[in-house]
mmCIF file of C-alpha atoms in Angstrom:
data_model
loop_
_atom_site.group_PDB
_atom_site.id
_atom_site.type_symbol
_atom_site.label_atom_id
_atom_site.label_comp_id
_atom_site.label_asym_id
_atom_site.label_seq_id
_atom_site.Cartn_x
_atom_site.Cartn_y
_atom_site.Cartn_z
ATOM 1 C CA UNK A 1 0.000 0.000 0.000
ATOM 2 C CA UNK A 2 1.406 3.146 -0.676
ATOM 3 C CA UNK A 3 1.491 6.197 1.604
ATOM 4 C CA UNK A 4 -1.182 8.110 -0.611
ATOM 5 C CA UNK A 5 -3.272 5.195 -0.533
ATOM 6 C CA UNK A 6 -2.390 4.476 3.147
ATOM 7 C CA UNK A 7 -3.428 8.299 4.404
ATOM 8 C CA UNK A 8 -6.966 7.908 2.374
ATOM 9 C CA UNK A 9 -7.481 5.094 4.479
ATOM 10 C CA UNK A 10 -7.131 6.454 7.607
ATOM 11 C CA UNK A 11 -9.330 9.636 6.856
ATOM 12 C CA UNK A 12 -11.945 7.172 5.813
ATOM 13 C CA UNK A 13 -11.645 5.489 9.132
ATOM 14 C CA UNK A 14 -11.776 8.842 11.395
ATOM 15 C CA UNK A 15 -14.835 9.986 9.032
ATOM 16 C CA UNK A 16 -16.473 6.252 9.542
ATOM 17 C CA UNK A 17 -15.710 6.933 13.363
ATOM 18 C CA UNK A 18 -17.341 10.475 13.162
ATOM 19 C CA UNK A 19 -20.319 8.941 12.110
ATOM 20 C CA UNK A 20 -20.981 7.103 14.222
ATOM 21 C CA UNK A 21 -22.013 7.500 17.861
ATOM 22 C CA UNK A 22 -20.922 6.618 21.445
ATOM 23 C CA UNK A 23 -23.861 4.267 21.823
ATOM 24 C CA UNK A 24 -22.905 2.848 18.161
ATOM 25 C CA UNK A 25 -25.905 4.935 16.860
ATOM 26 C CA UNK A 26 -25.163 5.903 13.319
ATOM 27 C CA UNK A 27 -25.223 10.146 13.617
ATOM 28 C CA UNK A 28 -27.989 11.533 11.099
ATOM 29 C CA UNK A 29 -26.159 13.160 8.411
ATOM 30 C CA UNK A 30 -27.625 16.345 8.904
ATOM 31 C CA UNK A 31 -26.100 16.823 11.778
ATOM 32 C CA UNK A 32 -22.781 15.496 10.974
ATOM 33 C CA UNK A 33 -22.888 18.591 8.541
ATOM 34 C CA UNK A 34 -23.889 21.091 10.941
ATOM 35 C CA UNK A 35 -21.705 19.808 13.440
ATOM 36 C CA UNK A 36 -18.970 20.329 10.515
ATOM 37 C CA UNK A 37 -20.161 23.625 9.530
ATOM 38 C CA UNK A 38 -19.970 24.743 13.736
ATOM 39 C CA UNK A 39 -16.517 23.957 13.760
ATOM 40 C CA UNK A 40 -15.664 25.351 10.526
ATOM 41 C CA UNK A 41 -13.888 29.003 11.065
ATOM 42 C CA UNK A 42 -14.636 30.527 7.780
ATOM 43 C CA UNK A 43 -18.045 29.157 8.411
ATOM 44 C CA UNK A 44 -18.935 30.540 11.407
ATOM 45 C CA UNK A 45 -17.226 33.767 10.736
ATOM 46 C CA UNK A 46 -18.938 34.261 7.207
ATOM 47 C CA UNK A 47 -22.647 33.035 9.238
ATOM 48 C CA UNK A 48 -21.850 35.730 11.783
ATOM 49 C CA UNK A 49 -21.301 38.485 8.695
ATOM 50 C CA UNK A 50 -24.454 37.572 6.932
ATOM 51 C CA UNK A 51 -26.742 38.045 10.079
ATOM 52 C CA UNK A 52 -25.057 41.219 10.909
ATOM 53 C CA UNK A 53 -25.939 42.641 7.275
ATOM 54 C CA UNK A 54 -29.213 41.561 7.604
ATOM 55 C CA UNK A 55 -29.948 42.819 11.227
ATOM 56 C CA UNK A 56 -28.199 45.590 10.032
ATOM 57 C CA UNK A 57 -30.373 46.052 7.085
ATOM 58 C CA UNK A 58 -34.266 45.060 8.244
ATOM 59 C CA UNK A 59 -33.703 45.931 11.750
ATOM 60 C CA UNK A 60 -31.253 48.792 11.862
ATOM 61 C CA UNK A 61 -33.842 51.579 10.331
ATOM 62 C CA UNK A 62 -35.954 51.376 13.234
ATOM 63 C CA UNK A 63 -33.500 52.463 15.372
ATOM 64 C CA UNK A 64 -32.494 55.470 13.132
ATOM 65 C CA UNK A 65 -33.581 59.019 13.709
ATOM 66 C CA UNK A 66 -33.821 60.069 10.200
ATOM 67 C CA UNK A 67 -35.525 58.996 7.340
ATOM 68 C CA UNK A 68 -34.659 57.839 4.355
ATOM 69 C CA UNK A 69 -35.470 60.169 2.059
ATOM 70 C CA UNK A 70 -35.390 63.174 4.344
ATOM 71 C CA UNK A 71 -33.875 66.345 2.385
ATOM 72 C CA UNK A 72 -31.988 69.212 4.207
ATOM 73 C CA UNK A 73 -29.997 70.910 1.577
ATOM 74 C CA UNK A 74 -27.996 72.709 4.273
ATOM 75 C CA UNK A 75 -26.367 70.147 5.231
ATOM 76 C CA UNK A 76 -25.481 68.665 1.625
ATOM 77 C CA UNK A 77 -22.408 66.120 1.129
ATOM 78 C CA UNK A 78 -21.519 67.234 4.816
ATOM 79 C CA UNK A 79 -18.819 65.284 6.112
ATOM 80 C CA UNK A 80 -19.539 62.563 8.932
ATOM 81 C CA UNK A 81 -19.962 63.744 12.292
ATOM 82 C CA UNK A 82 -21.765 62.676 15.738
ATOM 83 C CA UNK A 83 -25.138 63.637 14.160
ATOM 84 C CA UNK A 84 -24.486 61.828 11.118
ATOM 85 C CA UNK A 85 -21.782 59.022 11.652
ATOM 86 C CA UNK A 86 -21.487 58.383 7.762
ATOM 87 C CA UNK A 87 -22.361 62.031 6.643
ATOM 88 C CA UNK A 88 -25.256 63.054 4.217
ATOM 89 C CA UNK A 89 -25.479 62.383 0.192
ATOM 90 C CA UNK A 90 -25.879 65.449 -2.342
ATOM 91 C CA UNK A 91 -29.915 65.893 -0.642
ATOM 92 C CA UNK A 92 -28.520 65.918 2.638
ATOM 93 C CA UNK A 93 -30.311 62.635 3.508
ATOM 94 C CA UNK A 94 -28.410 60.527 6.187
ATOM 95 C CA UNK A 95 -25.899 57.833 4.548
ATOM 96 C CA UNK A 96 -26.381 55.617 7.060
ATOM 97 C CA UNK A 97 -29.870 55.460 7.450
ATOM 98 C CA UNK A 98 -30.270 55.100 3.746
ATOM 99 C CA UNK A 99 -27.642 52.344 3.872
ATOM 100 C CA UNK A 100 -29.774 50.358 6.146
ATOM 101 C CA UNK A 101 -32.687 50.542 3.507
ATOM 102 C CA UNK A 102 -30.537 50.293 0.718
ATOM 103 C CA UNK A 103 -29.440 46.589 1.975
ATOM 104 C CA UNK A 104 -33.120 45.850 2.145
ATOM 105 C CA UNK A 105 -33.337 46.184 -1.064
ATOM 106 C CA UNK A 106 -30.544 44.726 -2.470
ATOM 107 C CA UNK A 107 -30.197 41.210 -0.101
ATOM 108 C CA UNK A 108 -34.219 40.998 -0.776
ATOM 109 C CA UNK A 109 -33.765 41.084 -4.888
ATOM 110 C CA UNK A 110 -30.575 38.684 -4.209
ATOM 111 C CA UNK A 111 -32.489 36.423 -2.233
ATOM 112 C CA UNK A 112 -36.044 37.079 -3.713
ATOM 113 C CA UNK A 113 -34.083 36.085 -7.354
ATOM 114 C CA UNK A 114 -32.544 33.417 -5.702
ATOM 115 C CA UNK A 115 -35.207 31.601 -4.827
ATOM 116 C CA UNK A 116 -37.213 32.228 -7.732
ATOM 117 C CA UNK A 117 -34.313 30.603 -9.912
ATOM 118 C CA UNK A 118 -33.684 27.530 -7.878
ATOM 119 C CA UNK A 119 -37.324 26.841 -8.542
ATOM 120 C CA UNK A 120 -37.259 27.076 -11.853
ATOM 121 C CA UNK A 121 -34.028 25.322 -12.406
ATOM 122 C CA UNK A 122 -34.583 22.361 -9.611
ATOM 123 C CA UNK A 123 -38.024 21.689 -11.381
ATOM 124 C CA UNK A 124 -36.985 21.614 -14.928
ATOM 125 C CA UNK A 125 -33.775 19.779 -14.136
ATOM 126 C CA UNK A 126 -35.777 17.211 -12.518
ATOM 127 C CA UNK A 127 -38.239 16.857 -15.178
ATOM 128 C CA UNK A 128 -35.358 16.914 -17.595
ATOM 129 C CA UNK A 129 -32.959 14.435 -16.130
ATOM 130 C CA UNK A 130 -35.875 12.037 -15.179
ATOM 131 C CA UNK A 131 -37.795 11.749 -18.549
ATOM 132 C CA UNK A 132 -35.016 12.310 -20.731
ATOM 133 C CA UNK A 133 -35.568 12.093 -24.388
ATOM 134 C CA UNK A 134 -37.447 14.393 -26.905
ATOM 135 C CA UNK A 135 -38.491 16.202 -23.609
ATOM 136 C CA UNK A 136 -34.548 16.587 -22.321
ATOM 137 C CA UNK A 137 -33.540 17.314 -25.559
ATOM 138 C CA UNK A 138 -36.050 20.201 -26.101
ATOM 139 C CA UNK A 139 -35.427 22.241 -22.925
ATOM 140 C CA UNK A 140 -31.549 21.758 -22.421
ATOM 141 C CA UNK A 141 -31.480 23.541 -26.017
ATOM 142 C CA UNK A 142 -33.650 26.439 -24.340
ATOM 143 C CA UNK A 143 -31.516 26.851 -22.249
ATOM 144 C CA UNK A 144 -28.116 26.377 -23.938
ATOM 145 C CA UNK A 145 -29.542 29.333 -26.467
ATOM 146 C CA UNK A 146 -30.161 31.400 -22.888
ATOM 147 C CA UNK A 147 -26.622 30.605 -21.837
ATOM 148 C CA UNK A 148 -24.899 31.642 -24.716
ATOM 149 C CA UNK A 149 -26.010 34.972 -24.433
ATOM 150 C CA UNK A 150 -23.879 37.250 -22.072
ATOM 151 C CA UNK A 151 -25.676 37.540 -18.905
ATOM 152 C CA UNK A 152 -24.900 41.664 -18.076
ATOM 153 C CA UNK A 153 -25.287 42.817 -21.543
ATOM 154 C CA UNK A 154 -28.634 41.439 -22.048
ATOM 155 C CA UNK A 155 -29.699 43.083 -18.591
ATOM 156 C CA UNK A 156 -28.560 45.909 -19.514
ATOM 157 C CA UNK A 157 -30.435 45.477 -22.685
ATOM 158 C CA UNK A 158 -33.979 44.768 -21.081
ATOM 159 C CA UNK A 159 -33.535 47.514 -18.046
ATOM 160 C CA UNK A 160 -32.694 50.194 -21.196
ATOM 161 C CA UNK A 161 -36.236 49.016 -22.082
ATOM 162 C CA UNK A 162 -37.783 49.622 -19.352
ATOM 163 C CA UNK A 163 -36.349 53.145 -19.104
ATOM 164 C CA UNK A 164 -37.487 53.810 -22.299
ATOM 165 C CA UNK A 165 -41.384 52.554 -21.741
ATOM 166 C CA UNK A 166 -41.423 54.676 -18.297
ATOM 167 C CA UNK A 167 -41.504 51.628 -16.030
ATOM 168 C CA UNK A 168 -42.278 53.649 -11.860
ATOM 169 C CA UNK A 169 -39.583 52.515 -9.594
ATOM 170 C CA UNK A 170 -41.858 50.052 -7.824
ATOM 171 C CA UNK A 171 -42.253 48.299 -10.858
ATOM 172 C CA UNK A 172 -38.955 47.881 -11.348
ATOM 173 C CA UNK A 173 -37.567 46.334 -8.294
ATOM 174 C CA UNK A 174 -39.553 43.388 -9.330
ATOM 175 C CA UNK A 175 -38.872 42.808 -12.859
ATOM 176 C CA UNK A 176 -35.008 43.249 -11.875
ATOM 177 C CA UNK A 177 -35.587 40.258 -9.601
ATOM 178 C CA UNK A 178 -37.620 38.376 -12.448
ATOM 179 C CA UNK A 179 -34.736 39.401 -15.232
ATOM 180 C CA UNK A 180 -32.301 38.101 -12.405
ATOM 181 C CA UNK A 181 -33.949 34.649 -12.120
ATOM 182 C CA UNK A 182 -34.540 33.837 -15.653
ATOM 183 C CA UNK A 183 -30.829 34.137 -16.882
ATOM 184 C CA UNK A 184 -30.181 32.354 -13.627
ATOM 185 C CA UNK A 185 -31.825 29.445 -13.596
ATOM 186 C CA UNK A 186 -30.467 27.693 -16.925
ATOM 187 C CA UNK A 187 -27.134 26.723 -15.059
ATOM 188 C CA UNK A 188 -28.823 25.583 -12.082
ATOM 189 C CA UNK A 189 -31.129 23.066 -14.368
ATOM 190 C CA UNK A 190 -28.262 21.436 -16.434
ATOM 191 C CA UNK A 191 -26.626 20.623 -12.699
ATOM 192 C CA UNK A 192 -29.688 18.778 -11.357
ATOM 193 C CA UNK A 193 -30.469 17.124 -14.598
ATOM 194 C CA UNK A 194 -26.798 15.504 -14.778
ATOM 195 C CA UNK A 195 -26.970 14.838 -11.181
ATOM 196 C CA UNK A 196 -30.485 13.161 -11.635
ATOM 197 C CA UNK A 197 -29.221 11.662 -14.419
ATOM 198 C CA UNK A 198 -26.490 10.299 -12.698
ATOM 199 C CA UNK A 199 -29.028 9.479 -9.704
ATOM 200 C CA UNK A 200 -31.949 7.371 -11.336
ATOM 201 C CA UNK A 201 -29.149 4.311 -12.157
ATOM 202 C CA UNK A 202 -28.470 4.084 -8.597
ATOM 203 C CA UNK A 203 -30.575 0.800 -6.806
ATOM 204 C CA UNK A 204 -31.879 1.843 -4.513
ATOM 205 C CA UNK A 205 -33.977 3.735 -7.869
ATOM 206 C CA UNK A 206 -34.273 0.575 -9.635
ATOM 207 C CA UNK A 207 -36.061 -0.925 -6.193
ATOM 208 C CA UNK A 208 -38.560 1.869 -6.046
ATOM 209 C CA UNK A 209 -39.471 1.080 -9.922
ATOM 210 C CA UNK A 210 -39.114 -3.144 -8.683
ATOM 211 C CA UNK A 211 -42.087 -1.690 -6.281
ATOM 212 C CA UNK A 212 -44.315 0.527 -8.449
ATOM 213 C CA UNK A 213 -44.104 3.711 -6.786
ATOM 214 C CA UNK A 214 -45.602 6.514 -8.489
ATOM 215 C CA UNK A 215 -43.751 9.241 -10.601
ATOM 216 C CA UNK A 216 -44.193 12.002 -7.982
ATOM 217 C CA UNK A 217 -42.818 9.941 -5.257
ATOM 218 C CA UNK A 218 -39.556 9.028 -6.867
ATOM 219 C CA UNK A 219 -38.778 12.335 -8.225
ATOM 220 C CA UNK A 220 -39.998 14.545 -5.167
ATOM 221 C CA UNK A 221 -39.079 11.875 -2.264
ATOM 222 C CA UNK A 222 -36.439 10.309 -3.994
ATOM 223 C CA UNK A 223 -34.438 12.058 -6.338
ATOM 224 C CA UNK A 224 -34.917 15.462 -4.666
ATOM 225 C CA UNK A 225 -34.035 14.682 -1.218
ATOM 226 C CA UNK A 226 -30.605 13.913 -3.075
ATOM 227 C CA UNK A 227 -29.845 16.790 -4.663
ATOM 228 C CA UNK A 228 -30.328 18.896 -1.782
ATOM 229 C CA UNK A 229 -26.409 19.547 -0.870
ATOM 230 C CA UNK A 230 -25.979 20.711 -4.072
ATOM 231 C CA UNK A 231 -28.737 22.971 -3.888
ATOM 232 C CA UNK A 232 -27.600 24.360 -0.675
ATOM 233 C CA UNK A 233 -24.474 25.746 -2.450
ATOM 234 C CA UNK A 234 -25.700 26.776 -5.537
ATOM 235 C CA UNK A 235 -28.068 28.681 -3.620
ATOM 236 C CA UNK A 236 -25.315 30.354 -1.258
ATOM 237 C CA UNK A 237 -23.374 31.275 -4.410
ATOM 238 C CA UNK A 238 -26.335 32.474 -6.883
ATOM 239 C CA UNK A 239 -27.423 34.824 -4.110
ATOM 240 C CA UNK A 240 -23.770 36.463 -4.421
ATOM 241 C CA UNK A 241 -24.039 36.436 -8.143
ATOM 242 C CA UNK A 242 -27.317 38.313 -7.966
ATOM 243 C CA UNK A 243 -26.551 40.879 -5.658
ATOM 244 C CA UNK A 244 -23.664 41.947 -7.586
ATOM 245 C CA UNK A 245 -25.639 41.956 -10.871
ATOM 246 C CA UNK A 246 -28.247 44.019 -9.367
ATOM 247 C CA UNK A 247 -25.584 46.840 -7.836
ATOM 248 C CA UNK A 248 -23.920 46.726 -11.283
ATOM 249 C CA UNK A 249 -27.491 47.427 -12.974
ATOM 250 C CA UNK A 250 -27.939 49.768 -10.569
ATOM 251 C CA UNK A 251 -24.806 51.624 -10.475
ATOM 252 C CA UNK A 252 -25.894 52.254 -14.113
ATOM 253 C CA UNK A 253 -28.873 53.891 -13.449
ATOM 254 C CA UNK A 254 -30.616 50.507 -15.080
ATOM 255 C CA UNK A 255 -32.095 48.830 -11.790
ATOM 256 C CA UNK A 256 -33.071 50.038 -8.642
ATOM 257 C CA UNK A 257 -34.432 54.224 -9.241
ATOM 258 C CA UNK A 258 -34.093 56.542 -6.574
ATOM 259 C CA UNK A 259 -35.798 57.884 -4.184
ATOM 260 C CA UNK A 260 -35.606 53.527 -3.604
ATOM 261 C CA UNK A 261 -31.998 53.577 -2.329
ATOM 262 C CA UNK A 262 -29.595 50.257 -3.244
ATOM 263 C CA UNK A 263 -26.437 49.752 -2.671
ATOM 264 C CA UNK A 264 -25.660 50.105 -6.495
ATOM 265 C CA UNK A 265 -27.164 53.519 -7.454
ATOM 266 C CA UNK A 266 -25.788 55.056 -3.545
ATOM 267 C CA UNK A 267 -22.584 54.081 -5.277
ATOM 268 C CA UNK A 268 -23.449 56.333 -8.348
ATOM 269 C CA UNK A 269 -23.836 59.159 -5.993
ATOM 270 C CA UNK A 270 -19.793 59.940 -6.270
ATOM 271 C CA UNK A 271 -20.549 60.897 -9.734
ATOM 272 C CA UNK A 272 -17.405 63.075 -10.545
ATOM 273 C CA UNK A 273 -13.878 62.965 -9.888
ATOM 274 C CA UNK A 274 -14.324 65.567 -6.941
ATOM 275 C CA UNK A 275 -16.869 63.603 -5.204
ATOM 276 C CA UNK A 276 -14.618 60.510 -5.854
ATOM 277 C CA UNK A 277 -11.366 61.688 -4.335
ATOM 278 C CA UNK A 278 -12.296 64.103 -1.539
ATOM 279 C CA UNK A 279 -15.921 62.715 -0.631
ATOM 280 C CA UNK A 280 -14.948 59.163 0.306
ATOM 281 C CA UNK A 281 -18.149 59.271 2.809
ATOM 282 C CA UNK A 282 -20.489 59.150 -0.749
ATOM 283 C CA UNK A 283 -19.399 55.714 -2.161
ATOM 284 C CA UNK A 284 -17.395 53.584 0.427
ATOM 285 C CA UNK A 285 -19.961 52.771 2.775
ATOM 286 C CA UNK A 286 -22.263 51.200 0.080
ATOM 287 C CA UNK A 287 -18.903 49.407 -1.401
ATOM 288 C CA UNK A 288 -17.562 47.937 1.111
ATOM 289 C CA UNK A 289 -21.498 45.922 1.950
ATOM 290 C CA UNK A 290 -21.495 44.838 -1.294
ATOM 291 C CA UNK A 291 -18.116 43.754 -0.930
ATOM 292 C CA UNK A 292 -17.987 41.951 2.856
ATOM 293 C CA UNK A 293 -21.776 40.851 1.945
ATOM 294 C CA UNK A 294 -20.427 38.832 -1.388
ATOM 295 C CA UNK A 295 -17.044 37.362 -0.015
ATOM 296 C CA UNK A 296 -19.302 36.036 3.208
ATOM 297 C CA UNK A 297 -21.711 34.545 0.881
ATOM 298 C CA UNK A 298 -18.754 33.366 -1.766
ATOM 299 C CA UNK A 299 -16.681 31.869 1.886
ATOM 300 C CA UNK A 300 -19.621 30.182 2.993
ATOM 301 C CA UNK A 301 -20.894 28.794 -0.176
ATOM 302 C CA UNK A 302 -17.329 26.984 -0.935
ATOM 303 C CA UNK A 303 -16.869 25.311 2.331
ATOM 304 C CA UNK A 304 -20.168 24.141 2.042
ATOM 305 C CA UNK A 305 -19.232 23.011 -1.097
ATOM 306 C CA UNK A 306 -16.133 21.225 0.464
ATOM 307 C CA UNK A 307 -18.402 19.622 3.689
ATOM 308 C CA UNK A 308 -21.325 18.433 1.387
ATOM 309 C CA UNK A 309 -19.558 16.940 -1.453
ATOM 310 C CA UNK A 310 -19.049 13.455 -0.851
ATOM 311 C CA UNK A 311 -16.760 13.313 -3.535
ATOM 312 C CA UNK A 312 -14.616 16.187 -1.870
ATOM 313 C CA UNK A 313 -11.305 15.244 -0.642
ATOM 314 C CA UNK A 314 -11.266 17.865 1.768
ATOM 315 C CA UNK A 315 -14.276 17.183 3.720
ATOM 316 C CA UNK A 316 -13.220 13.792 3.592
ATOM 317 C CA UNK A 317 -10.115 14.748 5.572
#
């Protein structure tokens, strides 16, 4: 036995012991992944961020004294100070307090899109990788065609149309979360087809077929269950992905329109080179969410990747 060969072995012995209990109970493997996740670092910190941001960002407001779109022209781009700990944009409205709604906005359209995606995607991937054939064959071209095209460019495309048909603000929070999940959720169905796909040949398939079960059953209590860890992460990620694309779109003047603040279009605010270089107060505080908010969700997402891949030789170890 070689040493390679050798050292596999004994992390598949400590991970057999792991599983299993002091009573010789075999532990569920939920929580053999939380208890991973607990006494992961970069988990735990990354967790930690996340709920800050969004106590920060649904909770935070309440506790502010001003409002968010409260003018006082006086005290324009005014530096911070006690009264206003991030200072005020070009309207004099309080950058904090608008960076607390802001976040609302943009974690609700990442995780709103989110969600709406993995739908979409865990549904058609099913039904793909389950039927197969002229079925398969039809949507997976869908969405190849869909792929091919560059995601930013055609949202830039569609929000230029809505500019130009006069779309209200209100409106348009919502169709930047619709645009978000339908360009989203072609990758996400060509992963749970091949992993279905890989899925129905195991037995433990070919015994629920041996005992008749229904069509529903063996894709939704079978199949599914399954695909769940990758789910998880693709979930984690795609939330990044969409909060970026939305602060991007809305840095453009394409997504979010004021007076509904984002983190994007408070970035737009430092909209010449003075602001840029002597206003710092303007467009740092909205860039640096975006930024810790995306690497927590990126950390998180790959470790999880790394503790619920079975294939993974790192949460093997």
């Amino acid at each position: 036995m070689t040493a390679q060969q050798a050292k596999r072995v004994q992390r598949l012995q400590r991970k057999a012991d792991a599983d299993t209990a002091a009573d010789g109970n075999v532990i569920p493997m939920w929580r053999r992944h939380l208890k991973e996740v607990l006494h992961s670092p970069s988990c735990v910190i990354s967790i930690a961020v996340i709920v800050i941001m969004l106590l920060f960002s649904f909770v935070g407001p309440f506790f502010s004294p001003y409002q968010q779109n409260g003018l006082d022209i006086i005290n324009a781009k005014q530096a911070p100070t006690v009264a206003h700990l991030l200072g005020t944009d070009e309207y004099g409205r309080d950058i904090l307090t608008r960076l607390m709604y802001a976040g609302r906005i943009s974690l609700t359209v990442g995780l709103a899109s989110m969600a709406l995606s993995l739908i979409i995607g865990t549904v058609i991937g099913l039904v793909c990788g389950y039927y197969g054939g002229w079925v398969d064959a039809t949507i997976m071209r869908l969405a190849d065609l869909l792929m091919s095209i560059p995601g930013l460019p055609l949202l830039i495309i569609i929000a230029a149309m809505l500019s130009s048909f006069k779309v209200p603000p209100e409106s348009r929070l919502y169709i930047v979360m619709l645009m978000l999940s339908l360009i989203g959720w072609p990758g996400l169905a060509r992963m749970v087809r091949s992993e279905v796909l890989s899925l129905r040949e195991q037995l433990y398939m070919k015994a629920a077929d041996a005992l008749g079960l229904g069509t529903h059953s063996k894709m939704f209590h079978h199949l599914l269950p399954n695909v769940y860890p990758l789910l998880i992460v693709v979930a984690t990620l795609s939330t990044a992905s969409s909060i970026l694309s939305e602060s991007t779109l809305s840095f453009l003047g394409m997504g979010v329109m004021p007076p509904n603040a984002s983190w994007g279009n408070m970035i737009s605010a430092a909209n010449n080179m003075i602001d840029f270089q002597k206003r710092w107060w303007l467009w740092i505080p909205p860039g640096t969410a975006i930024l810790v908010t995306v690497i927590a969700i990126n950390v998180l997402g790959n470790r999880l990747q790394d503790i619920l891949d079975p294939k993974s030789e790192r949460s093997a170890a």
